[in-house]
PDB file of C-alpha atoms in Angstrom:
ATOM      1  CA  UNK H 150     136.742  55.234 -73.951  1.00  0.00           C
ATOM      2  CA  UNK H 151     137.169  52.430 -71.375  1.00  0.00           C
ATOM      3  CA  UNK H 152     139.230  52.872 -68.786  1.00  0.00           C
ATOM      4  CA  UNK H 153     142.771  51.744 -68.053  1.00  0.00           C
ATOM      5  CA  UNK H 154     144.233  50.519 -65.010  1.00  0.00           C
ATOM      6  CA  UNK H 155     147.140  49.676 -63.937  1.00  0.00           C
ATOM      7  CA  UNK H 156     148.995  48.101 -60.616  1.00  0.00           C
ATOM      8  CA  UNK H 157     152.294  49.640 -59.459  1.00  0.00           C
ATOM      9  CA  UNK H 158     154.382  47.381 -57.306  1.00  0.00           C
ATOM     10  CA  UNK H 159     155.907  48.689 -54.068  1.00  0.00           C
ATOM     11  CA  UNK H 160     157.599  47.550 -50.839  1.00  0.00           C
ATOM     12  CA  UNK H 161     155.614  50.115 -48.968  1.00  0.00           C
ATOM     13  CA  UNK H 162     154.082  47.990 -45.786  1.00  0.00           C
ATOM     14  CA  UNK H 163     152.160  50.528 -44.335  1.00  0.00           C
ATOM     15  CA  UNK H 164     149.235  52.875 -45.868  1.00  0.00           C
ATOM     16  CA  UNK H 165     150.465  56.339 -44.381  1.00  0.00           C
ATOM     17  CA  UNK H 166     153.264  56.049 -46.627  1.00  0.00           C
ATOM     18  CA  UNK H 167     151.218  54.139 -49.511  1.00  0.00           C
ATOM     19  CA  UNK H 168     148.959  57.420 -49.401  1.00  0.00           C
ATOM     20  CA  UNK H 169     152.374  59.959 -49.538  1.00  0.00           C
ATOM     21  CA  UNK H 170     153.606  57.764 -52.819  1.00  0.00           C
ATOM     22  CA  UNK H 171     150.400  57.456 -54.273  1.00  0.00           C
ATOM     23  CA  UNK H 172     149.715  61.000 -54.092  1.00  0.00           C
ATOM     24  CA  UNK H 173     153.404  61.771 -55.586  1.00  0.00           C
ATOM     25  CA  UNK H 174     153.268  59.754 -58.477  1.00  0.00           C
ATOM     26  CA  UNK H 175     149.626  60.931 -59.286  1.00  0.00           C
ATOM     27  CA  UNK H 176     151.108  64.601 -59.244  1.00  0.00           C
ATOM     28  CA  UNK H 177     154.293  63.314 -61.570  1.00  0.00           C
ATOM     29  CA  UNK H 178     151.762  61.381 -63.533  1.00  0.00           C
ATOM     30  CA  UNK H 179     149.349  64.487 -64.226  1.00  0.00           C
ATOM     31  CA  UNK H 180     146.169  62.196 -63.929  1.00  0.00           C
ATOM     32  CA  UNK H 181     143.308  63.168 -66.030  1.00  0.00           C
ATOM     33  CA  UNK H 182     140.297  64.466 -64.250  1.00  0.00           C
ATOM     34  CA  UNK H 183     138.012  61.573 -63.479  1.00  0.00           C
ATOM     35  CA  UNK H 184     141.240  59.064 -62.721  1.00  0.00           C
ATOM     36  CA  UNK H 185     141.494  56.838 -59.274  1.00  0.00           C
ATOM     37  CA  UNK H 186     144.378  56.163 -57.497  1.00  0.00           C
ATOM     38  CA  UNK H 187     143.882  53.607 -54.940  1.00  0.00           C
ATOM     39  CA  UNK H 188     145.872  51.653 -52.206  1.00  0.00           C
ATOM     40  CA  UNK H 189     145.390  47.612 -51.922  1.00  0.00           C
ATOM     41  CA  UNK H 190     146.318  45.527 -49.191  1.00  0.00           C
ATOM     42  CA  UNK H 191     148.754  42.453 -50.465  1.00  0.00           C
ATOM     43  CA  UNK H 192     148.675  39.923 -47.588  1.00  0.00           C
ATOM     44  CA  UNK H 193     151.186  36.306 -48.273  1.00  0.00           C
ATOM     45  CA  UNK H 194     154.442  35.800 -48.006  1.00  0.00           C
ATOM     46  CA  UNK H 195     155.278  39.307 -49.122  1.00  0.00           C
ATOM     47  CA  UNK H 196     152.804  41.967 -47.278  1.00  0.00           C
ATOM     48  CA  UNK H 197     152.527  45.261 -48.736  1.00  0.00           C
ATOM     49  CA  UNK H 198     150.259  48.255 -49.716  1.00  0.00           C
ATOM     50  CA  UNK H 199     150.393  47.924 -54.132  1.00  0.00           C
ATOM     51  CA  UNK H 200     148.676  50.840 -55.808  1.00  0.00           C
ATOM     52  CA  UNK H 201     146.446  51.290 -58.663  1.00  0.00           C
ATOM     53  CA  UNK H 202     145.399  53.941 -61.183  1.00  0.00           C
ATOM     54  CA  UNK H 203     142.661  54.221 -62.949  1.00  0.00           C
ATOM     55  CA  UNK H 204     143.688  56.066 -66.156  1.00  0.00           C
ATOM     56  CA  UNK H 205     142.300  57.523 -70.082  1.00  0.00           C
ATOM     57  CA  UNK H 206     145.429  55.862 -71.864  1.00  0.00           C
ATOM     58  CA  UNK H 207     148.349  53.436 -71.234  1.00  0.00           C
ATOM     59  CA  UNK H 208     150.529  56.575 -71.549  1.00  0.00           C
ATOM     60  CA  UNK H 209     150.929  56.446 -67.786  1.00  0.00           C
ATOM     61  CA  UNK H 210     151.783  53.019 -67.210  1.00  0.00           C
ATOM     62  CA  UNK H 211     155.071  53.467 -69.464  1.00  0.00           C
ATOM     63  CA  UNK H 212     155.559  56.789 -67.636  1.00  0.00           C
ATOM     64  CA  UNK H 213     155.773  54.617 -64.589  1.00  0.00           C
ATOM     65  CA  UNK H 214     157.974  52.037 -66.576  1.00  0.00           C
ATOM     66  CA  UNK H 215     160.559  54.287 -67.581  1.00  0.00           C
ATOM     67  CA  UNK H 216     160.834  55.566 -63.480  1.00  0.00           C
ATOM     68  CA  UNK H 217     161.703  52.213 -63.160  1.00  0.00           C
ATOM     69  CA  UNK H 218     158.257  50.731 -61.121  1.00  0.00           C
ATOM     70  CA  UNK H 219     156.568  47.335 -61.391  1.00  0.00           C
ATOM     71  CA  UNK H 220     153.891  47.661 -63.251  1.00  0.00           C
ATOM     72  CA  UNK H 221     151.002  44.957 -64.323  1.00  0.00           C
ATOM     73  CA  UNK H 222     148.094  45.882 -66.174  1.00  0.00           C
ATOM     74  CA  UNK H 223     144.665  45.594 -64.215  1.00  0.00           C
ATOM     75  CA  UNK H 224     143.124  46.106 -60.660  1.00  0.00           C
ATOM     76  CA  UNK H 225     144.898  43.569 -57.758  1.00  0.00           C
ATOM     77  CA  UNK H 226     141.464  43.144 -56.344  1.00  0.00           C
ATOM     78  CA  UNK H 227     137.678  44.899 -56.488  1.00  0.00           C
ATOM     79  CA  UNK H 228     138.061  46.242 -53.205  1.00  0.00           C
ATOM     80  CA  UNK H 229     141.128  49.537 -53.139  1.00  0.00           C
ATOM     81  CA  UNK H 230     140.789  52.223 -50.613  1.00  0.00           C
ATOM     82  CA  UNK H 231     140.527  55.506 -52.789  1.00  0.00           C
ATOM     83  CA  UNK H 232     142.852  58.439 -52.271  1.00  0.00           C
ATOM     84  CA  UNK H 233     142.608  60.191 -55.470  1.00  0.00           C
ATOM     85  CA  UNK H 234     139.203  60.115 -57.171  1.00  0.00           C
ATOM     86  CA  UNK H 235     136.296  62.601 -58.372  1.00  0.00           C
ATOM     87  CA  UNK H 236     135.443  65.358 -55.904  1.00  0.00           C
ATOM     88  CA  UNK H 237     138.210  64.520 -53.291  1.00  0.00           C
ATOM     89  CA  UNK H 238     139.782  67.450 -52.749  1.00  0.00           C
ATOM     90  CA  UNK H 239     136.511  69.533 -52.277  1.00  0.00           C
ATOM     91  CA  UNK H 240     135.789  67.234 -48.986  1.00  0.00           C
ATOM     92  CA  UNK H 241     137.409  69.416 -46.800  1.00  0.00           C
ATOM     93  CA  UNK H 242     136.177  70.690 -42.887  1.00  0.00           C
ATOM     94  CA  UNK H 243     132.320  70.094 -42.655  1.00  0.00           C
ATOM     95  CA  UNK H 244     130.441  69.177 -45.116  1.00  0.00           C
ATOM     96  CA  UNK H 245     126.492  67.099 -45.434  1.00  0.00           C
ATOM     97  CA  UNK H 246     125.762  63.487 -45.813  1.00  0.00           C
ATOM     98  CA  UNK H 247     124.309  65.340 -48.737  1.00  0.00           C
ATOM     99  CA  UNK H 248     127.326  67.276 -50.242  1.00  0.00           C
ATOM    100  CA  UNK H 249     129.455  64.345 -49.762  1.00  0.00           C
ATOM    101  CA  UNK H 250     127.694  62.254 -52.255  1.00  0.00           C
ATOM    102  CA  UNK H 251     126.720  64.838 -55.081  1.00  0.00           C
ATOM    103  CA  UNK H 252     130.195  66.560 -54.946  1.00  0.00           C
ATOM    104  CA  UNK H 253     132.055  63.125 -55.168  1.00  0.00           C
ATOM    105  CA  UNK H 254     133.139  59.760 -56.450  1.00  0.00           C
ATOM    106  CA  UNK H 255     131.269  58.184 -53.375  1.00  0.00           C
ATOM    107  CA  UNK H 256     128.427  56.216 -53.806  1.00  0.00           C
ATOM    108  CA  UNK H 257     126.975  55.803 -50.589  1.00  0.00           C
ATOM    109  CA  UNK H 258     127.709  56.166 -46.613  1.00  0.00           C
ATOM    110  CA  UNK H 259     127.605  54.015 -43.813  1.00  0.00           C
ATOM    111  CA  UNK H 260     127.491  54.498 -40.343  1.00  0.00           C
ATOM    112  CA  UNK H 261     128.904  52.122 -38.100  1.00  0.00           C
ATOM    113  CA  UNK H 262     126.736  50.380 -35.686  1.00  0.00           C
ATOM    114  CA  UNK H 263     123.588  51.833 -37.636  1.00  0.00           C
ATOM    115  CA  UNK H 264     121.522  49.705 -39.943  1.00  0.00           C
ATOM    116  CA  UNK H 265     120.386  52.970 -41.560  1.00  0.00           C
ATOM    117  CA  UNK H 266     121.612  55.670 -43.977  1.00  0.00           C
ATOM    118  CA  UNK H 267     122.401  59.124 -42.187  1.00  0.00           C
ATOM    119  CA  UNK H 268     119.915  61.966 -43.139  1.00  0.00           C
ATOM    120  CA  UNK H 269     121.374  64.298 -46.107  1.00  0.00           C
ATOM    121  CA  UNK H 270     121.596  66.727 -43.743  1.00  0.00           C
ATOM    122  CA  UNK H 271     124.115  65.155 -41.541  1.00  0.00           C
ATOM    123  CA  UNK H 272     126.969  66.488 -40.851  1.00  0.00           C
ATOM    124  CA  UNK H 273     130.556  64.615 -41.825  1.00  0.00           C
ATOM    125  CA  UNK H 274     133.674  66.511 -40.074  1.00  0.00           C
ATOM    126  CA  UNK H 275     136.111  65.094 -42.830  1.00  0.00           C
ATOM    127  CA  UNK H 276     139.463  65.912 -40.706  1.00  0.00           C
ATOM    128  CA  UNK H 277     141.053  66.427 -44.841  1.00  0.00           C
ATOM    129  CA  UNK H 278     141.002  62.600 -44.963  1.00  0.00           C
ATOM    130  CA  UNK H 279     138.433  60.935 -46.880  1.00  0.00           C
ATOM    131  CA  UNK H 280     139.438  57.265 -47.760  1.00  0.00           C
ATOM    132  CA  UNK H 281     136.688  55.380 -49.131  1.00  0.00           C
ATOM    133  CA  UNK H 282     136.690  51.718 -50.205  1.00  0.00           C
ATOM    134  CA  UNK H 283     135.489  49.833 -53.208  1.00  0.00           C
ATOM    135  CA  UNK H 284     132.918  47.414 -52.553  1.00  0.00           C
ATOM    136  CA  UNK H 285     130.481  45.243 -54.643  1.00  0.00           C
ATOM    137  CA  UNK H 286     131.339  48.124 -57.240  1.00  0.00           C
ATOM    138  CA  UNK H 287     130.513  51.217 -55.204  1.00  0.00           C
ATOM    139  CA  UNK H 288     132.707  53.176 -53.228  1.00  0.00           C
ATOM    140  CA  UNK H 289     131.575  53.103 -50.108  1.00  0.00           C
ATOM    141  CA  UNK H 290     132.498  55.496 -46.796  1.00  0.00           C
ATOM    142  CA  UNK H 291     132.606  54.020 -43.782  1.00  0.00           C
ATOM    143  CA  UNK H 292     131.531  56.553 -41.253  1.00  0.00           C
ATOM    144  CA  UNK H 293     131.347  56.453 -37.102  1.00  0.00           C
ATOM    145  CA  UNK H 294     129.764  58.833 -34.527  1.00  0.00           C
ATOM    146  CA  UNK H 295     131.858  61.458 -32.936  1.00  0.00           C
ATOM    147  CA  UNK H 296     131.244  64.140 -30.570  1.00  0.00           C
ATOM    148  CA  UNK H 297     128.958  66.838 -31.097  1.00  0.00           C
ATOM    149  CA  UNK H 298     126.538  64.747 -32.814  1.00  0.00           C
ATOM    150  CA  UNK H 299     128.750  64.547 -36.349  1.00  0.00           C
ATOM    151  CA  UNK H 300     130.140  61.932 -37.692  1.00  0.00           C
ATOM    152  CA  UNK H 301     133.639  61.415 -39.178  1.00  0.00           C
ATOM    153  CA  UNK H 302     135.526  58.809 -41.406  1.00  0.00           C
ATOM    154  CA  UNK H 303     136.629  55.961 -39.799  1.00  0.00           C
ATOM    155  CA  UNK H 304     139.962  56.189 -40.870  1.00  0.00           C
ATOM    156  CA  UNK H 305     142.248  58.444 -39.061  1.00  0.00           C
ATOM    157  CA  UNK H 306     144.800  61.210 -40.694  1.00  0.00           C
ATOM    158  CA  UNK H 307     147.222  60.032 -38.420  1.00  0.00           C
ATOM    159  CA  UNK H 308     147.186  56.667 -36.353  1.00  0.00           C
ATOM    160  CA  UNK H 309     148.902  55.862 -33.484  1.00  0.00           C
ATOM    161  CA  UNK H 310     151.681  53.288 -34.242  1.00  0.00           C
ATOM    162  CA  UNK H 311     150.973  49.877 -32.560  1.00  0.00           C
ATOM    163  CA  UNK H 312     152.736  49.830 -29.644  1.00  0.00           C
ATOM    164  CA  UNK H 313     153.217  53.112 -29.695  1.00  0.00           C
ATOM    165  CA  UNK H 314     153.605  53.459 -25.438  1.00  0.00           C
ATOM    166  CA  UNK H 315     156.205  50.894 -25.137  1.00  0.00           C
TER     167      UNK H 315
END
């Protein structure tokens, strides 16, 4: 069966919050096991984080209909930051380059500032927040060197606000 996706509308401008919805209507939703949920970037006039789900049926896009959500049928783009997918919520603590990639949706690592793929070995602190991003079809991690000789996702649990110190 081919999948179904759909695009929920929000006003959401920022992807902490993007990542709390997401996760909320995924849970109301009851997403079969294999589905995406994914945050995109909507830059224009309008600037906001829309979401998509990648879904068995159409059963949850009229779900989301009937809670009263914009919904359009379809991916915004080929490149949504995963939140829910295959394997996430195993990637928790330290796991390998290694155990990353068999135990998940991921396709492949990279390492920033490093023209090569880490050693399966490797280890990935995952700080509970593993966000990858589609691209060219594969969802890729973008990983960066920490201390202690690990790495960790490039994306932060919890940024600092902009402007935070003024």
């Amino acid at each position: 069966m081919s999948p179904y996706v759909v695009t929920v509308g929000t006003d959401v401008r920022d992807l902490r919050a993007a990542d709390h919805l997401l996760l909320k209507l995924a849970a109301e939703l009851a997403l079969p096991e294999g589905a995406f949920g994914c945050t995109h970037l909507v830059h224009g006039e309008r600037p906001r984080v829309v979401l998509s789900f990648t879904t068995a049926s159409p059963e949850a896009a009229r779900a989301l209909i009937s809670k009263e959500y914009e919904v359009a049928t379809g991916a915004p783009d080929e490149v949504g930051r995963a939140v829910v997918y295959p394997g996430v919520a195993a990637l928790t603590g330290t796991v390998t380059v290694a155990e990353l990639l068999s135990g998940s949706a991921i396709d492949r690592v990279r390492v920033l500032g490093s023209p090569d793929q880490p050693p399966p070995e490797q280890r990935v602190v995952t700080r509970d927040h593993v966000r990858p991003q589609w691209q060219a079809g594969e969802l890729v991690l973008t990983l960066m060197p920490a201390a202690g000789g690990v790495l960790v996702p490039f994306e932060v649990p919890d940024p600092t606000p902009c402007c935070a110190d003024h």
